[in-house]
mmCIF file of C-alpha atoms and ligand atoms in Angstrom:
data_model
loop_
_atom_site.group_PDB
_atom_site.id
_atom_site.type_symbol
_atom_site.label_atom_id
_atom_site.label_comp_id
_atom_site.label_asym_id
_atom_site.label_seq_id
_atom_site.Cartn_x
_atom_site.Cartn_y
_atom_site.Cartn_z
ATOM 1 C CA MET A 1 -19.478 4.844 10.042
ATOM 2 C CA PHE A 2 -17.271 3.917 6.894
ATOM 3 C CA ILE A 3 -18.739 3.911 3.583
ATOM 4 C CA SER A 4 -16.603 3.001 0.082
ATOM 5 C CA LEU A 5 -17.979 3.322 -3.626
ATOM 6 C CA GLU A 6 -16.636 1.126 -6.269
ATOM 7 C CA GLY A 7 -16.277 0.228 -9.506
ATOM 8 C CA ILE A 8 -14.367 -0.024 -12.580
ATOM 9 C CA ASP A 9 -12.620 3.283 -14.335
ATOM 10 C CA GLY A 10 -15.422 5.750 -15.485
ATOM 11 C CA SER A 11 -18.051 4.113 -13.339
ATOM 12 C CA GLY A 12 -18.961 7.054 -12.348
ATOM 13 C CA LYS A 13 -18.100 6.350 -8.881
ATOM 14 C CA SER A 14 -16.154 9.258 -7.669
ATOM 15 C CA THR A 15 -19.244 11.786 -8.836
ATOM 16 C CA GLN A 16 -21.564 9.610 -5.938
ATOM 17 C CA ALA A 17 -19.103 9.411 -3.617
ATOM 18 C CA ARG A 18 -19.504 13.563 -3.917
ATOM 19 C CA LEU A 19 -22.991 13.912 -3.946
ATOM 20 C CA LEU A 20 -23.562 10.875 -0.766
ATOM 21 C CA ALA A 21 -21.075 13.333 0.910
ATOM 22 C CA ASP A 22 -22.920 16.471 0.125
ATOM 23 C CA HIS A 23 -26.068 14.077 1.201
ATOM 24 C CA ILE A 24 -24.867 12.730 4.710
ATOM 25 C CA ARG A 25 -24.031 15.902 5.513
ATOM 26 C CA ASP A 26 -27.217 17.464 4.676
ATOM 27 C CA THR A 27 -28.383 15.348 7.527
ATOM 28 C CA GLY A 28 -26.565 16.846 10.520
ATOM 29 C CA ARG A 29 -23.459 14.403 10.316
ATOM 30 C CA GLU A 30 -19.581 15.547 9.723
ATOM 31 C CA VAL A 31 -18.207 13.832 6.699
ATOM 32 C CA VAL A 32 -15.267 12.960 5.569
ATOM 33 C CA LEU A 33 -14.730 12.704 1.066
ATOM 34 C CA THR A 34 -11.179 11.122 0.574
ATOM 35 C CA ARG A 35 -9.924 8.891 -2.255
ATOM 36 C CA GLU A 36 -7.574 6.291 -2.949
ATOM 37 C CA PRO A 37 -5.183 6.062 -4.225
ATOM 38 C CA GLY A 38 -4.448 9.073 -2.295
ATOM 39 C CA GLY A 39 -6.232 10.366 0.900
ATOM 40 C CA SER A 40 -3.397 11.967 2.647
ATOM 41 C CA PRO A 41 -0.821 13.873 1.758
ATOM 42 C CA GLY A 42 2.191 10.876 1.548
ATOM 43 C CA ALA A 43 -0.783 8.626 -0.221
ATOM 44 C CA GLU A 44 -1.408 11.074 -2.490
ATOM 45 C CA GLU A 45 2.767 11.027 -3.833
ATOM 46 C CA ILE A 46 1.963 7.155 -3.938
ATOM 47 C CA ARG A 47 -0.413 7.918 -5.745
ATOM 48 C CA ARG A 48 1.351 9.666 -9.030
ATOM 49 C CA LEU A 49 3.640 6.228 -9.267
ATOM 50 C CA LEU A 50 0.983 4.482 -9.636
ATOM 51 C CA VAL A 51 -1.816 5.897 -11.708
ATOM 52 C CA GLU A 52 0.779 7.855 -14.215
ATOM 53 C CA GLY A 53 2.869 6.018 -16.955
ATOM 54 C CA ALA A 54 3.636 3.091 -19.096
ATOM 55 C CA SER A 55 1.263 0.287 -17.944
ATOM 56 C CA GLU A 56 3.861 -2.109 -17.549
ATOM 57 C CA ARG A 57 5.550 0.344 -15.199
ATOM 58 C CA TRP A 58 5.243 -1.558 -12.121
ATOM 59 C CA SER A 59 4.277 -5.698 -11.984
ATOM 60 C CA ALA A 60 0.678 -6.447 -10.054
ATOM 61 C CA GLU A 61 3.136 -7.906 -7.102
ATOM 62 C CA THR A 62 5.044 -3.825 -6.711
ATOM 63 C CA GLU A 63 1.593 -2.776 -7.324
ATOM 64 C CA LEU A 64 0.130 -3.988 -4.686
ATOM 65 C CA LEU A 65 2.509 -3.492 -2.497
ATOM 66 C CA LEU A 66 2.731 0.498 -3.091
ATOM 67 C CA PHE A 67 -1.356 0.550 -2.929
ATOM 68 C CA THR A 68 -0.757 -1.204 0.429
ATOM 69 C CA ALA A 69 1.578 1.465 1.746
ATOM 70 C CA ALA A 70 -0.917 4.096 0.596
ATOM 71 C CA ARG A 71 -3.608 2.556 2.237
ATOM 72 C CA ARG A 72 -1.431 2.061 5.279
ATOM 73 C CA ASP A 73 -0.649 5.966 5.416
ATOM 74 C CA HIS A 74 -4.384 7.227 4.464
ATOM 75 C CA LEU A 75 -5.893 4.819 7.453
ATOM 76 C CA GLU A 76 -3.442 6.332 9.589
ATOM 77 C CA ARG A 77 -3.520 9.777 8.662
ATOM 78 C CA THR A 78 -6.663 10.294 7.763
ATOM 79 C CA ILE A 79 -9.453 7.359 8.259
ATOM 80 C CA ARG A 80 -9.275 6.226 11.905
ATOM 81 C CA PRO A 81 -8.730 10.347 13.356
ATOM 82 C CA ALA A 82 -12.124 11.004 11.076
ATOM 83 C CA LEU A 83 -13.983 7.631 12.777
ATOM 84 C CA ALA A 84 -12.487 8.421 16.003
ATOM 85 C CA ARG A 85 -14.214 11.910 16.132
ATOM 86 C CA GLY A 86 -17.315 10.570 15.428
ATOM 87 C CA ALA A 87 -17.017 11.905 11.388
ATOM 88 C CA VAL A 88 -18.480 9.949 8.741
ATOM 89 C CA VAL A 89 -16.019 8.194 6.055
ATOM 90 C CA VAL A 90 -16.937 8.472 2.516
ATOM 91 C CA SER A 91 -14.448 6.845 0.489
ATOM 92 C CA ASP A 92 -13.933 6.646 -3.360
ATOM 93 C CA ARG A 93 -12.192 3.044 -3.796
ATOM 94 C CA PHE A 94 -10.688 1.564 -0.418
ATOM 95 C CA ALA A 95 -9.193 -2.161 -0.089
ATOM 96 C CA ASP A 96 -11.669 -3.935 -2.718
ATOM 97 C CA SER A 97 -9.923 -2.498 -5.389
ATOM 98 C CA SER A 98 -6.681 -4.099 -4.225
ATOM 99 C CA ARG A 99 -8.770 -7.506 -4.355
ATOM 100 C CA VAL A 100 -10.576 -7.365 -7.600
ATOM 101 C CA TYR A 101 -7.550 -5.196 -9.635
ATOM 102 C CA GLN A 102 -4.343 -6.516 -8.172
ATOM 103 C CA GLY A 103 -5.789 -9.913 -6.984
ATOM 104 C CA THR A 104 -7.714 -11.248 -10.087
ATOM 105 C CA ALA A 105 -8.362 -8.377 -13.114
ATOM 106 C CA ARG A 106 -4.114 -7.901 -13.551
ATOM 107 C CA ALA A 107 -3.162 -11.319 -11.978
ATOM 108 C CA ASP A 108 -4.306 -14.137 -9.488
ATOM 109 C CA LEU A 109 -3.199 -12.660 -6.429
ATOM 110 C CA ARG A 110 -6.023 -12.666 -4.304
ATOM 111 C CA GLY A 111 -4.108 -14.734 -1.263
ATOM 112 C CA GLN A 112 -0.840 -12.252 -1.125
ATOM 113 C CA VAL A 113 -4.044 -9.121 -1.376
ATOM 114 C CA ASP A 114 -6.042 -10.997 1.260
ATOM 115 C CA ARG A 115 -2.884 -12.126 3.654
ATOM 116 C CA LEU A 116 -1.002 -8.703 3.303
ATOM 117 C CA HIS A 117 -4.521 -7.128 3.879
ATOM 118 C CA ALA A 118 -5.128 -8.840 7.421
ATOM 119 C CA LEU A 119 -1.058 -7.789 8.117
ATOM 120 C CA MET A 120 -0.913 -4.128 7.533
ATOM 121 C CA ILE A 121 -4.361 -2.890 7.343
ATOM 122 C CA GLY A 122 -7.210 -5.017 8.776
ATOM 123 C CA VAL A 123 -10.252 -3.490 8.472
ATOM 124 C CA GLU A 124 -13.342 -2.898 6.092
ATOM 125 C CA PRO A 125 -15.730 -0.583 5.686
ATOM 126 C CA ASP A 126 -19.326 -0.933 7.484
ATOM 127 C CA LEU A 127 -20.767 -0.896 3.911
ATOM 128 C CA THR A 128 -19.744 -1.077 0.188
ATOM 129 C CA LEU A 129 -21.143 0.070 -2.814
ATOM 130 C CA VAL A 130 -20.089 -1.073 -5.893
ATOM 131 C CA ILE A 131 -21.209 1.305 -8.623
ATOM 132 C CA ASP A 132 -21.639 -1.056 -11.908
ATOM 133 C CA ALA A 133 -21.338 -0.231 -15.066
ATOM 134 C CA ASP A 134 -21.186 -1.524 -18.664
ATOM 135 C CA PRO A 135 -16.952 -1.568 -19.409
ATOM 136 C CA GLU A 136 -17.055 -0.565 -22.625
ATOM 137 C CA THR A 137 -19.234 3.019 -22.115
ATOM 138 C CA ALA A 138 -16.994 3.781 -18.781
ATOM 139 C CA LEU A 139 -13.992 2.855 -20.626
ATOM 140 C CA GLY A 140 -14.717 5.909 -23.306
ATOM 141 C CA ARG A 141 -15.700 7.853 -20.168
ATOM 142 C CA GLY A 142 -12.728 7.349 -18.071
ATOM 143 C CA LYS A 143 -10.228 7.991 -20.945
ATOM 144 C CA ALA A 144 -12.287 11.448 -22.104
ATOM 145 C CA ARG A 145 -11.747 12.396 -18.633
ATOM 146 C CA ASN A 146 -8.532 11.413 -16.787
ATOM 147 C CA ALA A 147 -5.435 12.826 -19.065
ATOM 148 C CA GLY A 148 -2.203 11.698 -17.302
ATOM 149 C CA GLU A 149 -3.398 9.242 -14.984
ATOM 150 C CA ASP A 150 -4.627 6.463 -17.308
ATOM 151 C CA ARG A 151 -2.034 3.676 -16.892
ATOM 152 C CA PHE A 152 -4.937 1.283 -15.820
ATOM 153 C CA GLU A 153 -7.803 1.964 -18.526
ATOM 154 C CA ASN A 154 -4.603 1.709 -21.311
ATOM 155 C CA MET A 155 -5.193 -1.618 -20.072
ATOM 156 C CA GLY A 156 -7.780 -2.005 -22.570
ATOM 157 C CA LEU A 157 -11.537 -3.333 -22.777
ATOM 158 C CA PRO A 158 -10.959 -7.039 -21.798
ATOM 159 C CA PHE A 159 -9.586 -5.642 -18.460
ATOM 160 C CA GLN A 160 -12.265 -3.078 -17.621
ATOM 161 C CA SER A 161 -14.657 -6.448 -17.799
ATOM 162 C CA ARG A 162 -12.446 -8.758 -16.309
ATOM 163 C CA LEU A 163 -12.780 -5.913 -13.635
ATOM 164 C CA ARG A 164 -16.641 -5.936 -13.669
ATOM 165 C CA ALA A 165 -16.634 -9.340 -13.028
ATOM 166 C CA GLY A 166 -14.316 -9.587 -10.495
ATOM 167 C CA PHE A 167 -16.380 -6.851 -8.004
ATOM 168 C CA LEU A 168 -19.931 -8.672 -8.642
ATOM 169 C CA ALA A 169 -18.273 -11.707 -7.710
ATOM 170 C CA LEU A 170 -16.568 -9.811 -4.817
ATOM 171 C CA ALA A 171 -20.063 -8.573 -3.630
ATOM 172 C CA ALA A 172 -21.482 -12.310 -3.804
ATOM 173 C CA GLU A 173 -18.831 -12.882 -1.672
ATOM 174 C CA ALA A 174 -19.460 -9.963 0.887
ATOM 175 C CA PRO A 175 -23.053 -10.166 0.078
ATOM 176 C CA ASP A 176 -23.614 -7.988 3.870
ATOM 177 C CA ARG A 177 -21.004 -5.493 3.255
ATOM 178 C CA VAL A 178 -21.316 -5.170 -0.766
ATOM 179 C CA ARG A 179 -24.325 -4.053 -2.352
ATOM 180 C CA VAL A 180 -24.474 -3.463 -6.535
ATOM 181 C CA ILE A 181 -25.807 -0.598 -7.563
ATOM 182 C CA ASP A 182 -26.956 -0.027 -10.477
ATOM 183 C CA GLY A 183 -24.898 2.657 -12.540
ATOM 184 C CA ARG A 184 -27.464 3.043 -15.634
ATOM 185 C CA GLY A 185 -29.029 6.149 -16.068
ATOM 186 C CA GLY A 186 -28.374 9.596 -14.911
ATOM 187 C CA VAL A 187 -26.358 10.698 -12.618
ATOM 188 C CA ASP A 188 -29.827 11.643 -10.444
ATOM 189 C CA ASP A 189 -31.416 7.876 -10.845
ATOM 190 C CA VAL A 190 -28.491 6.892 -9.767
ATOM 191 C CA ALA A 191 -27.470 9.034 -6.330
ATOM 192 C CA ALA A 192 -30.946 8.032 -5.738
ATOM 193 C CA ARG A 193 -29.725 4.498 -5.423
ATOM 194 C CA VAL A 194 -26.917 5.348 -3.813
ATOM 195 C CA ARG A 195 -29.148 6.959 -0.920
ATOM 196 C CA ALA A 196 -31.313 4.636 -0.078
ATOM 197 C CA ALA A 197 -28.850 1.953 0.174
ATOM 198 C CA VAL A 198 -27.074 4.064 2.577
ATOM 199 C CA ASP A 199 -30.572 5.333 4.783
ATOM 200 C CA ALA A 200 -31.272 1.430 4.157
ATOM 201 C CA VAL A 201 -28.376 0.155 6.746
ATOM 202 C CA ALA A 202 -27.927 3.591 8.569
ATOM 203 C CA PRO A 203 -31.227 6.002 8.728
ATOM 204 C CA ALA A 204 -30.510 9.761 8.889
ATOM 205 C CA PRO A 205 -30.899 10.752 12.321
ATOM 206 C CA ARG A 206 -34.492 12.633 13.041
ATOM 207 C CA ALA A 207 -33.694 16.548 13.533
HETATM 208 P P1 TYD B 1 -8.855 6.354 -9.054
HETATM 209 O O1 TYD B 1 -8.672 7.327 -8.736
HETATM 210 O O2 TYD B 1 -10.465 6.010 -8.253
HETATM 211 O O3 TYD B 1 -9.566 6.303 -11.102
HETATM 212 P P2 TYD B 1 -10.779 6.626 -11.487
HETATM 213 O O4 TYD B 1 -11.517 8.198 -10.843
HETATM 214 O O5 TYD B 1 -10.402 6.079 -12.822
HETATM 215 O O6 TYD B 1 -11.512 5.711 -11.172
HETATM 216 O O7 TYD B 1 -8.240 5.130 -9.435
HETATM 217 C C1 TYD B 1 -6.734 5.242 -9.813
HETATM 218 C C2 TYD B 1 -6.389 3.940 -10.444
HETATM 219 O O8 TYD B 1 -5.953 2.857 -9.654
HETATM 220 C C3 TYD B 1 -7.569 3.253 -10.799
HETATM 221 O O9 TYD B 1 -7.912 2.405 -12.599
HETATM 222 C C4 TYD B 1 -7.820 1.823 -9.971
HETATM 223 C C5 TYD B 1 -6.589 1.651 -9.703
HETATM 224 N N1 TYD B 1 -6.632 0.488 -7.860
HETATM 225 C C6 TYD B 1 -5.904 -0.285 -8.304
HETATM 226 O O10 TYD B 1 -5.531 -0.697 -8.917
HETATM 227 N N2 TYD B 1 -5.465 -0.686 -6.921
HETATM 228 C C7 TYD B 1 -6.166 -0.432 -5.738
HETATM 229 O O11 TYD B 1 -5.855 -0.503 -4.525
HETATM 230 C C8 TYD B 1 -6.599 0.988 -5.720
HETATM 231 C C9 TYD B 1 -6.941 1.607 -4.363
HETATM 232 C C10 TYD B 1 -6.810 1.508 -6.697
#
């Protein structure tokens, strides 16, 4: 099973991805916890080009190509081998981030994003959880934490609001795959909502 977590910067999805991986591991399954951009040695090198430096460093088009290159390497080296041996893959971001960041929030590139995805990636997670958070609160969190990896946070609050709307629209577009999780409240409250959403789709095997 392949699960992705999505959300705006500072939404808490990275913490939730880790807790979900722990939960699935506790049920006795092998879990590979991974992230984008990154998740394989080559993709982690590309990551630095994307998350560091000035906001205007890359155009949205160039960014899309770099994210797709990183995703292809991640898929080849990490995701496919893990799924092939029966592991559950939990990825902190996947293709929906490109659909929303490059496809709608930064520029109107959704057509190019979809064509490139079909051409070079071609797989979707079985389940995607969008951790929905208030853009202002989330931006404050992200900035406090991501010193040096703040290229997207520096695009500002209106950008984060467009991202949130983009993720909610995507969930409406693909309701069978994408579930919205209320990201308000404590970490444990949100983790319980995440577990409930996953268990509804893939009940834990009985020991
Ligand atoms: P991430 O490491 O998830 O940052 P954070 O933990 O702060 O949420 O992702 C880095 C940035 O890259 C993030 O701002 C979102 C952006 N991004 C895209 O714009 N397109 C993509 O396809 C992906 C995977 C990430």
